[in-house]
Coordinates of C-alpha atoms in Angstrom, one line a residue:
M1 CA -107.0 -50.4 -31.6
S2 CA -104.9 -50.6 -34.2
V3 CA -101.5 -50.7 -34.3
R4 CA -100.7 -47.7 -35.7
K5 CA -103.5 -46.4 -34.4
H6 CA -101.2 -47.0 -31.1
I7 CA -97.8 -45.5 -32.4
N8 CA -99.6 -42.2 -32.9
I9 CA -100.9 -41.8 -29.0
L10 CA -96.6 -42.5 -28.3
E11 CA -95.4 -40.6 -30.8
N12 CA -97.9 -37.7 -30.1
S13 CA -96.7 -38.3 -26.0
I14 CA -93.0 -37.6 -26.5
A15 CA -93.6 -34.7 -28.5
H16 CA -95.0 -33.2 -25.5
F17 CA -92.7 -34.4 -22.9
R18 CA -89.7 -33.1 -25.1
F19 CA -91.5 -29.6 -24.7
D20 CA -92.7 -29.7 -21.7
R21 CA -90.4 -27.3 -19.3
R22 CA -91.9 -27.9 -15.6
G23 CA -89.2 -29.8 -14.6
N24 CA -86.7 -28.0 -16.3
T25 CA -85.3 -25.6 -13.4
A26 CA -84.3 -28.6 -11.2
T27 CA -83.1 -30.7 -13.7
M28 CA -80.3 -28.5 -14.6
F29 CA -79.5 -28.2 -11.1
A30 CA -79.0 -31.4 -10.7
L31 CA -77.2 -31.7 -14.0
A32 CA -74.8 -28.7 -12.8
I33 CA -74.3 -29.3 -9.0
L34 CA -71.7 -32.6 -10.1
P35 CA -69.1 -30.1 -11.7
L36 CA -70.2 -27.3 -9.2
M37 CA -68.9 -29.5 -6.7
A38 CA -66.4 -31.1 -8.1
T39 CA -64.6 -27.5 -8.8
A40 CA -65.2 -26.6 -5.2
G41 CA -63.2 -29.4 -3.4
A42 CA -60.7 -28.7 -6.6
G43 CA -60.6 -25.8 -5.0
I44 CA -60.5 -26.2 -1.1
D45 CA -58.0 -29.3 -1.8
Y46 CA -55.8 -27.3 -3.4
G47 CA -55.6 -24.4 -1.3
R48 CA -55.1 -26.9 1.6
L49 CA -51.5 -28.3 -0.5
M50 CA -50.1 -24.6 -0.8
R51 CA -51.0 -23.6 2.7
A52 CA -49.1 -26.8 3.8
R53 CA -46.3 -26.6 1.2
T54 CA -45.7 -23.0 2.4
D55 CA -46.0 -23.3 6.0
L56 CA -43.4 -26.6 4.9
Q57 CA -41.2 -24.8 3.2
T58 CA -40.7 -22.4 6.1
S59 CA -40.1 -25.0 8.4
A60 CA -37.5 -26.5 6.5
D61 CA -35.5 -23.5 5.7
Q62 CA -35.5 -22.4 9.5
A63 CA -34.2 -25.9 10.1
A64 CA -31.4 -25.9 7.8
L65 CA -30.4 -22.4 8.3
D66 CA -30.1 -24.3 12.0
L67 CA -28.3 -26.5 11.4
S68 CA -25.8 -25.4 8.9
Q69 CA -23.7 -23.3 11.6
Q70 CA -23.3 -26.5 13.5
A71 CA -22.7 -29.2 10.0
K72 CA -19.0 -28.8 11.0
T73 CA -19.2 -29.6 14.6
S74 CA -21.7 -32.3 15.2
T75 CA -23.0 -36.2 14.2
A76 CA -25.1 -36.9 12.0
E77 CA -27.1 -38.0 14.8
A78 CA -26.9 -34.7 17.0
L79 CA -28.0 -32.9 13.2
K80 CA -30.8 -35.4 12.7
A81 CA -32.4 -34.6 16.5
R82 CA -32.3 -31.2 16.2
A83 CA -33.8 -31.1 12.8
Q84 CA -36.2 -33.1 14.4
A85 CA -36.9 -30.5 17.1
I86 CA -37.0 -27.4 15.3
L87 CA -39.6 -29.2 12.6
A88 CA -41.2 -30.4 15.3
A89 CA -41.7 -26.5 16.8
T90 CA -42.2 -25.0 13.5
S91 CA -44.9 -27.1 11.9
R92 CA -47.8 -25.5 13.5
G93 CA -49.2 -29.1 14.6
R94 CA -48.4 -31.1 11.5
T95 CA -46.6 -34.0 12.2
V96 CA -43.3 -33.7 9.7
T97 CA -41.0 -36.4 9.0
L98 CA -37.5 -36.1 8.3
V99 CA -37.4 -38.0 4.2
A100 CA -33.5 -39.1 4.8
D101 CA -31.2 -37.8 7.3
P102 CA -29.6 -34.3 6.7
T103 CA -26.6 -34.4 4.3
V104 CA -23.6 -32.0 4.1
D105 CA -21.3 -31.4 1.5
S106 CA -17.9 -31.4 2.9
S107 CA -16.4 -29.1 -0.1
T108 CA -19.0 -26.1 0.5
N109 CA -20.2 -27.3 4.0
E110 CA -23.9 -27.0 2.5
L111 CA -26.4 -28.7 4.5
C112 CA -29.7 -30.0 2.4
L113 CA -32.8 -32.1 4.0
Q114 CA -35.6 -32.9 2.6
V115 CA -39.0 -33.3 4.9
A116 CA -42.7 -34.1 4.5
T117 CA -46.2 -33.8 5.7
N118 CA -49.6 -35.1 5.3
V119 CA -52.4 -33.1 3.6
D120 CA -56.2 -34.0 4.1
T121 CA -58.5 -33.9 1.4
T122 CA -61.8 -32.7 0.7
L123 CA -62.4 -33.8 -3.1
M124 CA -60.1 -37.3 -3.2
R125 CA -62.1 -38.7 -0.6
L126 CA -64.3 -40.0 -3.1
V127 CA -61.8 -41.8 -4.9
N128 CA -60.7 -43.4 -1.4
A129 CA -57.8 -41.1 -0.5
S130 CA -58.1 -38.9 2.2
A131 CA -54.7 -37.6 2.4
T132 CA -52.1 -36.5 -0.1
T133 CA -48.6 -36.4 0.6
V134 CA -46.6 -32.8 0.3
G135 CA -42.6 -32.7 0.3
V136 CA -39.9 -29.7 0.6
R137 CA -36.3 -29.8 0.2
S138 CA -34.2 -27.0 1.7
C139 CA -30.2 -26.0 1.5
A140 CA -28.2 -23.6 3.6
T141 CA -24.7 -22.7 4.5
A142 CA -22.6 -21.2 7.1
G143 CA -18.9 -21.5 7.6
A144 CA -15.7 -21.1 5.7
G145 CA -14.4 -22.9 2.9
G146 CA -11.2 -23.4 4.3
S147 CA -9.5 -23.6 8.7
G148 CA -11.3 -20.9 10.5
G149 CA -14.0 -18.2 10.2
S150 CA -17.7 -18.1 9.7
L151 CA -17.2 -15.6 6.2
A152 CA -17.5 -18.0 3.0
S153 CA -20.3 -19.5 3.4
G154 CA -21.3 -22.0 1.5
G155 CA -18.1 -22.5 -0.4
T156 CA -15.9 -18.9 -1.0
V157 CA -16.4 -15.0 -1.2
E158 CA -14.1 -13.1 -2.6
I159 CA -14.3 -8.9 -1.6
A160 CA -13.1 -6.0 -3.3
L161 CA -12.5 -3.0 -0.5
A162 CA -12.7 0.4 -2.9
L163 CA -11.6 3.1 -0.6
D164 CA -11.7 6.7 -0.9
N165 CA -8.0 8.4 -0.4
T166 CA -8.8 11.6 -1.6
G167 CA -6.9 14.8 -0.3
S168 CA -10.7 15.4 1.8
M169 CA -10.0 12.5 3.9
S170 CA -7.3 14.4 5.7
H171 CA -10.4 16.1 7.4
S172 CA -11.0 15.3 11.0
D173 CA -14.1 14.3 13.0
R174 CA -15.7 16.1 15.5
N175 CA -13.4 13.6 18.0
G176 CA -10.1 15.1 16.6
A177 CA -9.5 12.2 14.2
S178 CA -8.5 12.3 10.5
K179 CA -11.1 10.5 8.0
I180 CA -7.7 8.3 6.5
A181 CA -7.0 7.2 9.9
S182 CA -10.1 6.3 11.0
L183 CA -10.7 4.6 7.4
R184 CA -7.1 2.8 8.4
S185 CA -8.3 1.4 11.6
A186 CA -11.7 0.5 10.4
A187 CA -10.4 -1.3 7.3
T188 CA -8.1 -3.4 9.3
S189 CA -10.5 -4.5 12.0
F190 CA -12.3 -5.6 9.0
I191 CA -9.1 -8.1 7.8
D192 CA -9.1 -9.0 10.9
L193 CA -12.3 -10.3 11.3
A194 CA -12.2 -11.9 8.1
Y195 CA -8.9 -13.6 8.5
P196 CA -9.2 -14.7 12.4
G197 CA -6.2 -15.5 14.2
G198 CA -4.4 -13.7 11.5
Q199 CA -4.9 -16.8 9.4
S200 CA -5.1 -16.9 5.7
V201 CA -8.6 -18.8 5.2
D202 CA -8.6 -20.9 2.0
G203 CA -12.1 -19.4 1.0
V204 CA -11.9 -16.0 1.2
K205 CA -9.8 -13.7 -1.1
I206 CA -10.1 -9.5 -0.5
S207 CA -8.8 -7.2 -3.2
L208 CA -8.4 -3.9 -2.0
V209 CA -8.6 -0.6 -4.0
P210 CA -7.5 2.6 -2.8
F211 CA -9.0 5.3 -5.5
S212 CA -8.9 9.0 -6.2
S213 CA -8.9 10.7 -9.1
A214 CA -7.2 7.4 -10.9
V215 CA -6.5 4.2 -9.5
N216 CA -3.1 3.0 -9.7
V217 CA -3.0 -1.0 -11.0
G218 CA 1.1 -0.9 -10.1
A219 CA 4.0 0.1 -12.0
G220 CA 4.9 -3.4 -12.1
N221 CA 1.9 -4.2 -14.3
R222 CA 3.6 -2.2 -17.5
N223 CA 4.6 -4.9 -19.9
A224 CA 0.9 -6.8 -19.0
A225 CA -0.7 -7.9 -21.9
W226 CA -3.7 -5.7 -20.5
M227 CA -2.0 -2.5 -21.3
D228 CA -1.5 -0.5 -23.9
G229 CA 1.8 -0.8 -24.6
A230 CA 2.3 -0.8 -28.1
G231 CA -0.1 2.7 -28.5
Q232 CA -3.4 0.9 -30.3
S233 CA -6.2 2.6 -28.3
S234 CA -7.9 6.1 -29.8
I235 CA -7.3 7.9 -26.7
H236 CA -3.3 6.6 -26.7
W237 CA -2.2 10.3 -28.5
E238 CA -5.4 11.7 -28.0
N239 CA -3.3 15.0 -26.4
T240 CA 0.1 14.4 -27.9
P241 CA -0.2 13.4 -31.6
K242 CA 2.5 12.1 -33.6
V243 CA 3.0 14.0 -36.5
A244 CA 5.2 11.8 -39.7
G245 CA 8.7 14.1 -40.1
S246 CA 9.0 14.4 -35.8
F247 CA 10.1 12.1 -32.7
S248 CA 8.2 8.7 -33.2
P249 CA 7.6 6.9 -29.8
S250 CA 6.0 4.1 -29.9
S251 CA 4.1 4.8 -26.6
R252 CA 3.8 6.7 -23.8
F253 CA 6.4 4.4 -22.3
D254 CA 8.7 6.1 -24.5
F255 CA 7.8 10.2 -23.0
F256 CA 8.1 8.5 -19.1
S257 CA 11.8 6.9 -20.0
N258 CA 12.8 10.2 -22.0
L259 CA 12.0 12.2 -19.3
G260 CA 14.2 10.0 -17.0
V261 CA 10.8 10.1 -14.8
S262 CA 8.6 6.4 -13.7
W263 CA 5.7 5.9 -14.7
G264 CA 3.4 6.4 -11.5
G265 CA 1.5 2.9 -12.2
C266 CA -1.8 4.7 -13.2
V267 CA -3.9 3.9 -16.0
E268 CA -6.7 6.3 -18.4
E269 CA -10.7 4.9 -17.9
R270 CA -10.9 3.6 -21.5
P271 CA -13.2 5.1 -24.0
G272 CA -16.7 4.6 -24.7
A273 CA -18.5 1.2 -23.3
F274 CA -15.5 0.0 -21.9
A275 CA -15.4 2.5 -19.3
L276 CA -18.2 1.0 -17.6
S277 CA -17.5 -2.8 -18.3
D278 CA -15.5 -5.4 -17.3
Q279 CA -14.9 -6.6 -20.8
A280 CA -11.3 -8.3 -21.0
A281 CA -8.9 -6.6 -22.5
T282 CA -7.2 -7.4 -25.6
T283 CA -5.4 -6.3 -28.6
A284 CA -8.1 -7.5 -31.2
N285 CA -9.9 -4.8 -30.0
P286 CA -7.5 -1.9 -28.8
D287 CA -9.8 0.9 -26.6
S288 CA -10.3 -2.2 -24.6
L289 CA -6.3 -2.2 -23.2
F290 CA -5.8 0.2 -21.0
V291 CA -3.7 3.2 -21.5
P292 CA -1.1 4.5 -18.7
L293 CA -1.8 8.0 -17.6
F294 CA 0.6 10.5 -19.1
A295 CA -0.3 13.5 -18.0
P296 CA 0.9 16.5 -20.7
D297 CA 2.9 18.8 -20.5
E298 CA 1.0 22.6 -20.2
A299 CA 2.0 25.5 -21.7
D300 CA 4.8 28.4 -20.6
R301 CA 2.4 30.4 -19.3
G302 CA 2.8 30.2 -15.5
D303 CA -0.2 30.9 -14.2
Y304 CA -3.2 29.2 -12.4
Y305 CA -5.0 28.0 -15.5
F306 CA -1.7 25.8 -17.0
V307 CA -0.8 24.2 -13.8
N308 CA 0.9 21.3 -14.8
N309 CA 4.0 22.8 -17.1
Y310 CA 7.3 20.7 -16.5
I311 CA 9.2 21.7 -19.0
S312 CA 10.0 23.5 -22.0
D313 CA 7.9 24.4 -24.7
L314 CA 9.2 27.4 -26.7
G315 CA 12.4 28.1 -28.0
S316 CA 15.2 27.0 -30.6
S317 CA 16.6 24.2 -28.8
I318 CA 13.5 22.8 -27.8
C319 CA 13.4 21.2 -30.8
T320 CA 14.7 20.7 -34.3
S321 CA 13.9 23.5 -36.7
G322 CA 10.9 23.0 -39.1
D323 CA 9.8 19.9 -36.7
A324 CA 6.7 19.0 -38.3
S325 CA 5.2 18.5 -34.7
D326 CA 6.2 22.1 -33.9
T327 CA 4.8 23.4 -37.3
R328 CA 1.7 21.2 -36.3
D329 CA 1.3 22.5 -32.8
K330 CA 1.2 25.8 -34.0
Q331 CA -1.7 25.4 -36.4
H332 CA -3.5 23.5 -33.4
P333 CA -6.8 25.4 -32.8
F334 CA -6.4 24.9 -29.1
F335 CA -3.3 25.6 -28.5
G336 CA -0.1 26.7 -30.5
D337 CA 1.6 27.4 -27.2
G338 CA 4.0 24.7 -27.2
Q339 CA 1.7 22.3 -25.7
S340 CA 0.7 19.7 -27.9
K341 CA 4.5 18.7 -29.8
I342 CA 5.3 16.0 -28.3
C343 CA 9.4 16.8 -30.0
K344 CA 9.6 18.3 -26.7
Y345 CA 9.5 15.2 -25.1
K346 CA 12.4 14.0 -27.2
A347 CA 15.9 13.9 -25.5
A348 CA 18.5 15.3 -27.1
A349 CA 22.3 14.8 -26.9
G350 CA 23.5 17.1 -24.0
K351 CA 19.9 18.1 -23.2
T352 CA 18.7 16.9 -20.0
L353 CA 14.6 16.7 -18.7
S354 CA 14.6 17.3 -15.1
V355 CA 11.3 16.4 -14.3
S356 CA 8.8 16.1 -11.0
T357 CA 8.2 12.5 -10.3
R358 CA 4.2 13.5 -8.9
R359 CA 3.0 17.0 -9.4
P360 CA 3.6 19.0 -11.4
G361 CA 5.0 15.8 -14.1
P362 CA 3.6 13.6 -15.8
N363 CA 2.2 11.6 -13.4
W364 CA -0.3 14.3 -12.1
S365 CA -3.4 12.7 -10.6
C366 CA -1.5 9.2 -10.1
N367 CA -2.2 10.2 -5.8
S368 CA -3.0 6.9 -4.6
Q369 CA -1.0 3.2 -3.2
P370 CA -1.5 0.7 -5.8
V371 CA -3.9 -1.8 -5.8
Q372 CA -4.0 -5.1 -4.5
P373 CA -5.3 -7.7 -6.5
L374 CA -7.3 -10.6 -4.8
T375 CA -5.0 -12.3 -1.8
N376 CA -5.8 -14.3 1.7
N377 CA -2.5 -12.7 3.0
P378 CA -3.8 -10.6 5.9
A379 CA -0.6 -9.4 6.2
S380 CA -0.6 -8.0 2.6
L381 CA -3.7 -6.3 2.7
K382 CA -3.0 -4.4 6.0
S383 CA 0.4 -3.4 4.9
Q384 CA -1.3 -1.7 2.0
I385 CA -3.8 -0.4 4.0
S386 CA -1.3 0.6 6.5
A387 CA 0.3 3.0 3.5
M388 CA -3.0 4.8 2.3
E389 CA -2.5 8.9 1.6
A390 CA -5.3 11.4 1.4
D391 CA -4.6 12.7 -1.5
G392 CA -6.3 13.8 -5.0
S393 CA -9.9 14.5 -6.5
T394 CA -12.7 12.4 -6.1
N395 CA -13.6 9.6 -9.1
L396 CA -16.6 7.8 -7.9
V397 CA -16.2 6.1 -11.6
A398 CA -12.7 5.0 -11.2
G399 CA -13.3 3.6 -7.8
V400 CA -16.6 1.5 -8.5
M401 CA -15.2 -0.2 -11.4
W402 CA -11.8 -0.8 -10.3
G403 CA -13.1 -2.9 -7.4
W404 CA -15.4 -4.4 -10.0
R405 CA -12.5 -5.7 -12.1
T406 CA -10.5 -7.2 -9.1
I407 CA -13.5 -9.8 -8.7
S408 CA -14.1 -10.0 -12.1
P409 CA -12.9 -13.3 -13.8
N410 CA -12.8 -11.3 -16.7
G411 CA -9.5 -9.3 -15.6
P412 CA -7.4 -7.6 -16.1
F413 CA -5.8 -9.7 -13.4
A414 CA -7.4 -12.7 -14.1
N415 CA -7.5 -14.4 -10.5
A416 CA -11.3 -14.3 -9.5
K417 CA -13.8 -17.4 -10.2
S418 CA -16.0 -17.4 -12.6
Y419 CA -19.9 -15.6 -12.3
A420 CA -20.8 -18.7 -13.1
D421 CA -19.7 -20.8 -9.6
T422 CA -22.5 -20.9 -7.3
T423 CA -20.5 -21.2 -4.8
N424 CA -18.8 -18.5 -4.5
R425 CA -20.1 -14.5 -3.6
K426 CA -18.7 -11.6 -5.2
I427 CA -19.0 -8.4 -2.8
L428 CA -17.9 -4.5 -3.4
I429 CA -18.0 -2.4 -0.3
F430 CA -17.7 1.1 -1.4
M431 CA -16.2 3.6 0.6
T432 CA -16.3 7.4 -0.1
D433 CA -16.7 11.0 1.6
G434 CA -17.5 12.9 -0.9
Q435 CA -18.7 13.3 -4.2
N436 CA -17.5 13.1 -7.4
Y437 CA -15.3 15.8 -8.5
W438 CA -13.3 17.0 -11.8
G439 CA -11.3 20.1 -11.1
A440 CA -12.4 23.1 -13.9
R441 CA -9.8 25.5 -15.6
D442 CA -11.7 28.3 -17.3
S443 CA -9.5 30.1 -19.2
S444 CA -7.6 27.0 -20.3
P445 CA -7.8 25.7 -23.2
D446 CA -8.1 22.3 -21.5
K447 CA -11.1 23.1 -19.5
S448 CA -10.3 21.3 -16.8
D449 CA -7.1 19.3 -14.9
Y450 CA -5.9 16.2 -16.7
S451 CA -7.7 13.3 -14.8
A452 CA -8.7 9.6 -15.7
F453 CA -10.4 11.0 -18.2
G454 CA -8.2 13.1 -19.6
F455 CA -9.2 16.8 -20.6
Y456 CA -12.9 17.9 -20.5
W457 CA -12.3 19.3 -24.2
N458 CA -11.4 15.4 -25.0
N459 CA -15.2 14.5 -24.1
R460 CA -14.5 10.5 -23.5
L461 CA -17.9 10.2 -21.4
G462 CA -19.9 12.0 -24.2
Q463 CA -22.9 13.7 -24.7
A464 CA -25.9 13.1 -22.0
P465 CA -29.3 14.4 -21.1
V466 CA -27.8 16.2 -17.9
G467 CA -29.3 19.7 -18.4
S468 CA -32.6 20.5 -17.4
G469 CA -34.1 20.9 -20.9
G470 CA -32.9 17.8 -22.0
A471 CA -30.7 18.4 -24.4
L472 CA -27.3 16.4 -25.4
E473 CA -24.7 18.1 -24.1
Y474 CA -20.6 17.9 -23.9
V475 CA -18.9 18.1 -20.3
D476 CA -18.6 21.7 -19.0
K477 CA -17.7 22.7 -15.6
Q478 CA -21.6 23.0 -14.9
N479 CA -22.8 19.5 -16.0
V480 CA -19.3 17.4 -15.0
R481 CA -20.9 16.3 -11.7
A482 CA -24.0 14.9 -13.4
F483 CA -22.1 13.4 -15.7
L484 CA -19.9 11.7 -13.7
D485 CA -22.5 10.9 -11.0
S486 CA -25.0 9.1 -13.8
K487 CA -21.6 7.3 -15.2
T488 CA -21.3 6.1 -11.6
L489 CA -24.8 4.3 -11.3
T490 CA -24.3 2.8 -14.5
A491 CA -21.1 0.9 -13.3
C492 CA -22.9 0.0 -10.5
A493 CA -25.7 -1.3 -12.3
N494 CA -23.3 -3.6 -15.3
A495 CA -21.5 -4.7 -12.0
K496 CA -25.4 -5.7 -10.1
A497 CA -26.3 -7.0 -13.0
A498 CA -22.9 -9.4 -12.8
G499 CA -23.7 -10.4 -9.8
V500 CA -21.7 -8.7 -7.5
T501 CA -23.2 -7.5 -4.5
I502 CA -22.9 -4.3 -3.4
Y503 CA -22.3 -2.4 -0.1
T504 CA -21.9 1.2 -0.1
I505 CA -20.4 3.7 2.9
G506 CA -20.7 7.4 3.6
F507 CA -18.1 8.7 5.6
S508 CA -19.7 11.9 6.8
V509 CA -18.4 14.4 9.1
D510 CA -20.0 17.7 10.6
S511 CA -16.7 19.8 8.8
D512 CA -17.4 17.9 5.6
R513 CA -20.9 16.5 5.1
I514 CA -22.0 14.5 1.8
D515 CA -24.5 16.0 0.4
E516 CA -28.4 14.9 -0.3
Q517 CA -26.7 13.9 -4.2
G518 CA -24.2 12.5 -2.6
E519 CA -26.3 10.4 -0.2
T520 CA -28.8 9.7 -2.9
L521 CA -25.8 7.8 -5.0
L522 CA -24.7 5.7 -2.9
K523 CA -28.2 4.0 -1.9
N524 CA -28.9 3.1 -5.3
C525 CA -24.9 2.6 -5.7
A526 CA -25.9 -0.3 -3.1
T527 CA -28.0 -3.4 -3.9
T528 CA -30.8 -2.5 -1.2
P529 CA -31.0 0.5 0.6
G530 CA -30.0 -1.1 3.6
N531 CA -26.7 -2.1 1.8
Y532 CA -26.0 1.6 2.4
Y533 CA -24.2 2.8 5.9
K534 CA -23.8 6.6 7.2
A535 CA -20.9 7.1 8.7
T536 CA -20.0 9.9 10.9
D537 CA -17.4 9.7 12.9
G538 CA -14.5 6.9 13.3
A539 CA -16.4 4.6 15.4
A540 CA -19.5 4.7 13.4
I541 CA -16.9 4.1 10.3
T542 CA -15.9 0.9 12.0
A543 CA -18.8 -0.5 12.9
A544 CA -20.3 0.0 9.3
F545 CA -17.5 -2.2 8.2
Q546 CA -18.0 -4.8 10.9
D547 CA -21.9 -4.7 10.2
I548 CA -21.2 -5.7 6.7
I549 CA -18.4 -8.4 7.8
T550 CA -21.5 -10.1 10.3
R551 CA -24.0 -9.9 7.2
I552 CA -21.9 -11.7 4.8
S553 CA -20.9 -14.4 7.2
M554 CA -24.6 -15.3 8.2
P555 CA -25.7 -18.9 7.3
R556 CA -28.2 -18.5 3.8
L557 CA -30.1 -20.3 2.4
T558 CA -28.7 -21.9 -1.6
R559 CA -31.9 -23.8 -2.5

């Protein structure tokens, strides 16, 4: 047979094998089974590793939380032995080892430990790796940064107590105790728990913010850089417009001086977005400054709708004939009765302006005790608490905002730690017995009492779709609570976004209950629903404060 013929036979055989499909299934399965087995094996190994890591982290966290409570008092050997015992008890049969001895940071009291375990493998056995090591790290803190106490878990803590001091706090619970008396007792107990033995603790600072219609920042801050002492804010002259050719005060403080009345220390809430922000006050942005509360003298009508009438508006002796401010007032679309003219506040020779310190007077709505900025002086805090009295209406927005501001690094008091300080915690405890309220005066052109937001007609709350129809509205008698509730919740949300943990307490006694809308607001303001407490008597509000301080003091994981 020729060579050529042999070649042809070989070529035909190859071609036949190429198109013969009788063994394809077995061949393809054999080729596919290897990656399938590899994938399954990898999945098994991965699942084992993840379960082992989760179990190991849980054991390590439990050990870290337990050991952190003994970090100050135990030796290194005792901590190590305790760690090994906890790991053995919680490791679900695994052999868990300490990679190194537990470490304790003396400045923050943070305890950390690193642990590891071996995990059997499936696929990796093929490459002679029958097991692989999984390791985790856990850190926890407990114990004060200073001497005594355990409130400042892992470094430092700043706590703001924003406490309702409104008139309704004079009402009594079912046991006959007034709510304000019960609050004073509960808050004092909180201070005693925060500072054991009445001794200051380096790592624990607390501020006190009594609030009602407005917040009192302290008359001693009259010349503070964050106060609008030069009349620059857009709301400064809103209700007492300056007019060329008349009395020209430099600020509202001139009104107080001429009236012979000291400024009570209260401020109005800032306009626009500043109202719900802790942004620092600066003269570069005048609306960020805080305007001293000055309630204008209202018309001389002497009826219910003009209740804050404290000096004469009309008559030839009030203002100089032809005074520009007097002329403008007569042309004012809302007034024309003397309310808006500022020449009446000028003390001329031979004229004495005798005015009440509070009501009626320019300090209307300034009802609460001054703010106590952050301090670790328990005696000072308890003295301020004992001075709290029930008076005024309820402005929850101001309460939340000034509570937040006292623990904000942006001021105005400028003694709080940076938000970036991860060893510091910021906590706001917000307590109220009621709902937002801003009294209406239907027949007055002002439409309302004067408050930290001015009059209704000043429209400082802006517009919002608070009605059922969804249309934008300005504040009025019907929607004022919806407006204030919305602003309160925005203030809470902004504080929480900045890193503040919020606890809320509703003091709802049988004779003066907080309604469902008010309770919902407090639950939503709190960081979690579990951070809301409902107290129905003096014992319950004391228990609420005690539970909060217990929760703050508990050991916690840090990383």
